[in-house]
Amino acid sequence: DGGITQSPKYLFRKEGQNVTLSCEQNLNHDAMYWYRQDPGQGLRLIYYSQIVNDFQKGDIAEGYSVSREKKESFPLTVTSAQKNPTAFYLCASSARVQPQHFGDGTRLSIL
Amino acid sequence: DQQVKQNSPSLSVQEGRISILNCDYTNSMFDYFLWYKKYPAEGPTFLISISSIKDKNEDGRFTVFLNKSAKHLSLHIVPSQPGDSAVYFCAAHSRRNTDKLIFGTGTRLQVFP
């Protein structure tokens, strides 16, 4: 079954800690994306990657970092520099000029 | 600056009737528009799209209309079913920047019996 897997579904972090959210896809898509959703708001782009070993900042990249060492994987690290990390994080992937497919998200909360 | 706006946060429609969800945009460079549907605790799923060279695209019960002069698009669902109850997001991008998908804030549709 092809799809996008995000783990964990729920994540709790203490203030000052970095935390990494996992995103894996087996759709053979070149492009992968990370979005953040806050209550009452649309999805906002954090980072995206069109190809392995390359990625670009989105609209709200401050306090986040990513890597793209493998085509299938695009982990997102929420660093301690992110002042308001509590949100719902969504990973997506797409083939060229095709709509983005989304995972089921990770909800991050600060203890 | 909200480039894609969904001014109705919620909509309630009786089963069997038409649901009309609206979306406005401000960026004239946008030339491709998509609708996504989202259930609670799940990621959005792609529903239907339209290119700016068209003014209508239909897929089963779902039709999207685009009015470029008004910078407005709408999603029509006919007939509405209880399983259509979800949050619907409108999104847009330009041909020059297909990776920068800009989302609206969503409209929660409830279809009641």
mmCIF file of C-alpha atoms in Angstrom:
data_model
loop_
_atom_site.group_PDB
_atom_site.id
_atom_site.type_symbol
_atom_site.label_atom_id
_atom_site.label_comp_id
_atom_site.label_asym_id
_atom_site.label_seq_id
_atom_site.Cartn_x
_atom_site.Cartn_y
_atom_site.Cartn_z
ATOM 1 C CA ASP A 1 0.000 0.000 0.000
ATOM 2 C CA GLY A 2 1.604 3.236 -1.123
ATOM 3 C CA GLY A 3 1.435 6.250 1.113
ATOM 4 C CA ILE A 4 3.021 8.676 3.515
ATOM 5 C CA THR A 5 3.742 7.666 7.097
ATOM 6 C CA GLN A 6 4.255 10.223 9.824
ATOM 7 C CA SER A 7 5.345 9.191 13.275
ATOM 8 C CA PRO A 8 4.600 9.556 16.047
ATOM 9 C CA LYS A 9 0.967 10.677 15.909
ATOM 10 C CA TYR A 10 1.313 12.581 19.204
ATOM 11 C CA LEU A 11 4.526 14.034 20.577
ATOM 12 C CA PHE A 12 5.288 15.893 23.769
ATOM 13 C CA ARG A 13 8.349 18.050 24.271
ATOM 14 C CA LYS A 14 9.819 19.839 27.219
ATOM 15 C CA GLU A 15 10.761 23.445 26.716
ATOM 16 C CA GLY A 16 14.316 23.832 25.469
ATOM 17 C CA GLN A 17 14.466 20.419 23.819
ATOM 18 C CA ASN A 18 14.840 19.629 20.145
ATOM 19 C CA VAL A 19 12.486 17.041 18.718
ATOM 20 C CA THR A 20 12.441 15.253 15.343
ATOM 21 C CA LEU A 21 9.298 14.329 13.441
ATOM 22 C CA SER A 22 9.512 11.460 11.005
ATOM 23 C CA CYS A 23 8.082 11.370 7.483
ATOM 24 C CA GLU A 24 8.495 8.419 5.141
ATOM 25 C CA GLN A 25 6.916 7.881 1.717
ATOM 26 C CA ASN A 26 6.887 4.879 -0.603
ATOM 27 C CA LEU A 27 5.232 6.646 -3.518
ATOM 28 C CA ASN A 28 8.539 7.241 -5.311
ATOM 29 C CA HIS A 29 7.846 10.983 -5.251
ATOM 30 C CA ASP A 30 10.711 13.368 -5.809
ATOM 31 C CA ALA A 31 9.281 16.307 -3.863
ATOM 32 C CA MET A 32 8.487 16.372 -0.159
ATOM 33 C CA TYR A 33 7.067 19.132 2.062
ATOM 34 C CA TRP A 34 6.469 20.065 5.674
ATOM 35 C CA TYR A 35 3.528 22.195 6.755
ATOM 36 C CA ARG A 36 2.296 23.514 10.045
ATOM 37 C CA GLN A 37 -1.382 23.976 10.899
ATOM 38 C CA ASP A 38 -2.595 26.119 13.790
ATOM 39 C CA PRO A 39 -6.219 26.343 14.947
ATOM 40 C CA GLY A 40 -8.335 28.443 12.601
ATOM 41 C CA GLN A 41 -5.514 28.809 10.120
ATOM 42 C CA GLY A 42 -4.561 27.242 6.851
ATOM 43 C CA LEU A 43 -1.485 25.136 6.275
ATOM 44 C CA ARG A 44 1.765 27.075 6.171
ATOM 45 C CA LEU A 45 4.873 25.790 4.401
ATOM 46 C CA ILE A 46 7.940 25.233 6.589
ATOM 47 C CA TYR A 47 10.427 23.530 4.256
ATOM 48 C CA TYR A 48 10.328 21.635 0.999
ATOM 49 C CA SER A 49 12.674 19.450 -0.992
ATOM 50 C CA GLN A 50 12.490 18.781 -4.708
ATOM 51 C CA ILE A 51 15.344 16.299 -4.798
ATOM 52 C CA VAL A 52 17.637 14.320 -2.504
ATOM 53 C CA ASN A 53 20.302 16.375 -0.701
ATOM 54 C CA ASP A 54 18.559 19.644 -1.516
ATOM 55 C CA PHE A 55 15.861 21.615 0.298
ATOM 56 C CA GLN A 56 14.473 25.150 0.476
ATOM 57 C CA LYS A 57 12.918 27.280 3.159
ATOM 58 C CA GLY A 58 9.214 27.886 3.059
ATOM 59 C CA ASP A 59 7.333 30.774 4.604
ATOM 60 C CA ILE A 60 7.957 29.925 8.276
ATOM 61 C CA ALA A 61 11.316 28.105 8.420
ATOM 62 C CA GLU A 62 12.723 29.867 11.492
ATOM 63 C CA GLY A 63 13.293 27.450 14.364
ATOM 64 C CA TYR A 64 13.097 24.363 12.142
ATOM 65 C CA SER A 65 15.620 22.232 10.278
ATOM 66 C CA VAL A 66 15.330 19.379 7.795
ATOM 67 C CA SER A 67 17.453 16.855 5.951
ATOM 68 C CA ARG A 68 16.888 14.834 2.769
ATOM 69 C CA GLU A 69 19.459 12.067 2.664
ATOM 70 C CA LYS A 70 17.115 9.556 1.080
ATOM 71 C CA LYS A 71 14.309 9.978 -1.441
ATOM 72 C CA GLU A 72 11.859 8.257 0.905
ATOM 73 C CA SER A 73 12.574 10.263 4.034
ATOM 74 C CA PHE A 74 12.262 13.925 5.024
ATOM 75 C CA PRO A 75 12.569 14.360 8.817
ATOM 76 C CA LEU A 76 11.752 17.688 10.444
ATOM 77 C CA THR A 77 13.534 18.875 13.592
ATOM 78 C CA VAL A 78 11.755 21.407 15.760
ATOM 79 C CA THR A 79 14.532 23.188 17.603
ATOM 80 C CA SER A 80 14.467 25.053 20.884
ATOM 81 C CA ALA A 81 14.665 28.241 18.815
ATOM 82 C CA GLN A 82 11.067 27.724 17.706
ATOM 83 C CA LYS A 83 9.198 29.868 20.219
ATOM 84 C CA ASN A 84 5.730 28.508 19.612
ATOM 85 C CA PRO A 85 6.110 24.876 18.524
ATOM 86 C CA THR A 86 2.708 23.589 19.624
ATOM 87 C CA ALA A 87 0.883 22.765 16.382
ATOM 88 C CA PHE A 88 -0.243 20.043 14.009
ATOM 89 C CA TYR A 89 2.537 19.150 11.563
ATOM 90 C CA LEU A 90 1.791 17.675 8.165
ATOM 91 C CA CYS A 91 4.176 16.087 5.701
ATOM 92 C CA ALA A 92 3.353 15.800 2.003
ATOM 93 C CA SER A 93 4.929 14.487 -1.166
ATOM 94 C CA SER A 94 4.266 14.852 -4.850
ATOM 95 C CA ALA A 95 5.365 13.717 -8.249
ATOM 96 C CA ARG A 96 6.178 16.417 -10.787
ATOM 97 C CA VAL A 97 3.191 18.687 -11.517
ATOM 98 C CA GLN A 98 0.878 16.447 -9.509
ATOM 99 C CA PRO A 99 -1.178 17.331 -6.424
ATOM 100 C CA GLN A 100 0.475 16.852 -3.079
ATOM 101 C CA HIS A 101 -0.403 13.784 -1.006
ATOM 102 C CA PHE A 102 -0.439 14.214 2.754
ATOM 103 C CA GLY A 103 0.338 12.040 5.731
ATOM 104 C CA ASP A 104 -1.955 11.935 8.767
ATOM 105 C CA GLY A 105 0.100 14.404 10.748
ATOM 106 C CA THR A 106 1.889 14.676 14.090
ATOM 107 C CA ARG A 107 0.464 16.766 16.899
ATOM 108 C CA LEU A 108 3.250 18.344 18.925
ATOM 109 C CA SER A 109 2.587 19.702 22.404
ATOM 110 C CA ILE A 110 4.850 21.442 24.903
ATOM 111 C CA LEU A 111 4.901 20.156 28.483
ATOM 112 C CA ASP B 1 -1.408 38.990 4.226
ATOM 113 C CA GLN B 2 -3.849 36.197 3.418
ATOM 114 C CA GLN B 3 -3.508 35.509 -0.304
ATOM 115 C CA VAL B 4 -6.183 32.799 -0.284
ATOM 116 C CA LYS B 5 -9.298 33.472 1.745
ATOM 117 C CA GLN B 6 -12.198 31.310 2.770
ATOM 118 C CA ASN B 7 -14.498 33.755 4.485
ATOM 119 C CA SER B 8 -17.029 31.212 5.746
ATOM 120 C CA PRO B 9 -15.567 29.165 8.584
ATOM 121 C CA SER B 10 -18.536 26.820 8.574
ATOM 122 C CA LEU B 11 -21.479 25.690 6.455
ATOM 123 C CA SER B 12 -24.413 23.472 7.298
ATOM 124 C CA VAL B 13 -26.402 21.745 4.531
ATOM 125 C CA GLN B 14 -29.163 19.182 4.470
ATOM 126 C CA GLU B 15 -28.435 15.805 2.880
ATOM 127 C CA GLY B 16 -29.353 15.727 -0.803
ATOM 128 C CA ARG B 17 -29.024 19.483 -1.272
ATOM 129 C CA ILE B 18 -26.186 21.416 -2.874
ATOM 130 C CA SER B 19 -23.173 22.548 -0.861
ATOM 131 C CA ILE B 20 -21.318 25.598 -2.178
ATOM 132 C CA LEU B 21 -17.937 26.432 -0.689
ATOM 133 C CA ASN B 22 -16.288 29.689 -1.695
ATOM 134 C CA CYS B 23 -12.711 30.856 -1.991
ATOM 135 C CA ASP B 24 -11.185 34.207 -2.972
ATOM 136 C CA TYR B 25 -7.606 34.975 -3.868
ATOM 137 C CA THR B 26 -5.619 38.165 -4.243
ATOM 138 C CA ASN B 27 -2.501 37.094 -6.136
ATOM 139 C CA SER B 28 -3.058 37.452 -9.881
ATOM 140 C CA MET B 29 -0.052 35.185 -10.511
ATOM 141 C CA PHE B 30 -1.968 32.171 -9.220
ATOM 142 C CA ASP B 31 -2.957 29.954 -12.121
ATOM 143 C CA TYR B 32 -3.709 26.591 -10.572
ATOM 144 C CA PHE B 33 -6.230 25.925 -7.835
ATOM 145 C CA LEU B 34 -6.973 22.860 -5.735
ATOM 146 C CA TRP B 35 -9.516 21.730 -3.176
ATOM 147 C CA TYR B 36 -8.567 19.400 -0.351
ATOM 148 C CA LYS B 37 -10.852 17.646 2.111
ATOM 149 C CA LYS B 38 -9.752 16.946 5.671
ATOM 150 C CA TYR B 39 -11.277 14.703 8.329
ATOM 151 C CA PRO B 40 -10.285 15.175 12.001
ATOM 152 C CA ALA B 41 -6.901 13.694 12.959
ATOM 153 C CA GLU B 42 -6.122 12.906 9.324
ATOM 154 C CA GLY B 43 -4.147 14.653 6.626
ATOM 155 C CA PRO B 44 -5.899 16.495 3.787
ATOM 156 C CA THR B 45 -6.816 14.470 0.724
ATOM 157 C CA PHE B 46 -6.858 15.936 -2.751
ATOM 158 C CA LEU B 47 -10.358 16.386 -4.154
ATOM 159 C CA ILE B 48 -10.356 18.332 -7.410
ATOM 160 C CA SER B 49 -8.334 20.994 -9.198
ATOM 161 C CA ILE B 50 -8.676 23.564 -11.958
ATOM 162 C CA SER B 51 -6.234 25.377 -14.188
ATOM 163 C CA SER B 52 -6.718 29.047 -15.001
ATOM 164 C CA ILE B 53 -7.258 28.198 -18.666
ATOM 165 C CA LYS B 54 -10.597 26.640 -17.680
ATOM 166 C CA ASP B 55 -13.612 28.025 -15.875
ATOM 167 C CA LYS B 56 -15.125 24.721 -14.795
ATOM 168 C CA ASN B 57 -13.981 21.233 -13.888
ATOM 169 C CA GLU B 58 -16.267 18.406 -12.911
ATOM 170 C CA ASP B 59 -15.633 15.079 -11.199
ATOM 171 C CA GLY B 60 -18.707 13.133 -10.191
ATOM 172 C CA ARG B 61 -20.601 15.033 -7.514
ATOM 173 C CA PHE B 62 -17.884 17.680 -7.295
ATOM 174 C CA THR B 63 -17.587 20.697 -9.583
ATOM 175 C CA VAL B 64 -15.161 23.580 -9.251
ATOM 176 C CA PHE B 65 -15.893 26.934 -10.906
ATOM 177 C CA LEU B 66 -13.266 29.612 -11.494
ATOM 178 C CA ASN B 67 -14.009 33.287 -12.118
ATOM 179 C CA LYS B 68 -10.635 34.853 -12.925
ATOM 180 C CA SER B 69 -11.898 38.401 -13.247
ATOM 181 C CA ALA B 70 -13.376 38.222 -9.758
ATOM 182 C CA LYS B 71 -10.474 36.137 -8.413
ATOM 183 C CA HIS B 72 -13.028 33.740 -7.025
ATOM 184 C CA LEU B 73 -13.544 30.012 -7.107
ATOM 185 C CA SER B 74 -16.207 27.781 -5.679
ATOM 186 C CA LEU B 75 -16.701 24.096 -5.023
ATOM 187 C CA HIS B 76 -20.155 22.634 -5.585
ATOM 188 C CA ILE B 77 -21.126 19.291 -4.106
ATOM 189 C CA VAL B 78 -24.340 17.814 -5.480
ATOM 190 C CA PRO B 79 -26.016 15.963 -3.892
ATOM 191 C CA SER B 80 -24.439 16.431 -0.473
ATOM 192 C CA GLN B 81 -23.997 13.322 1.667
ATOM 193 C CA PRO B 82 -23.264 12.931 5.403
ATOM 194 C CA GLY B 83 -19.830 11.507 4.504
ATOM 195 C CA ASP B 84 -18.978 14.858 2.939
ATOM 196 C CA SER B 85 -18.863 16.409 6.411
ATOM 197 C CA ALA B 86 -15.260 17.578 6.769
ATOM 198 C CA VAL B 87 -13.093 20.673 6.537
ATOM 199 C CA TYR B 88 -12.467 21.840 2.975
ATOM 200 C CA PHE B 89 -9.330 23.778 2.089
ATOM 201 C CA CYS B 90 -8.832 25.824 -1.025
ATOM 202 C CA ALA B 91 -5.219 26.138 -2.241
ATOM 203 C CA ALA B 92 -3.410 27.880 -5.080
ATOM 204 C CA HIS B 93 -0.030 28.207 -6.721
ATOM 205 C CA SER B 94 1.548 29.881 -9.699
ATOM 206 C CA ARG B 95 3.106 28.091 -12.655
ATOM 207 C CA ARG B 96 6.455 29.625 -11.746
ATOM 208 C CA ASN B 97 6.299 28.320 -8.204
ATOM 209 C CA THR B 98 4.455 25.019 -8.144
ATOM 210 C CA ASP B 99 6.005 24.027 -4.803
ATOM 211 C CA LYS B 100 4.602 27.055 -2.984
ATOM 212 C CA LEU B 101 1.049 25.947 -2.363
ATOM 213 C CA ILE B 102 -0.884 28.646 -0.508
ATOM 214 C CA PHE B 103 -3.818 27.410 1.568
ATOM 215 C CA GLY B 104 -6.958 29.116 2.762
ATOM 216 C CA THR B 105 -8.114 28.775 6.368
ATOM 217 C CA GLY B 106 -10.721 26.135 5.563
ATOM 218 C CA THR B 107 -14.503 25.791 5.733
ATOM 219 C CA ARG B 108 -16.100 23.184 7.967
ATOM 220 C CA LEU B 109 -19.000 21.538 6.140
ATOM 221 C CA GLN B 110 -21.642 19.663 8.050
ATOM 222 C CA VAL B 111 -24.215 17.654 6.121
ATOM 223 C CA PHE B 112 -27.180 16.676 8.265
ATOM 224 C CA PRO B 113 -29.927 14.113 7.494
#
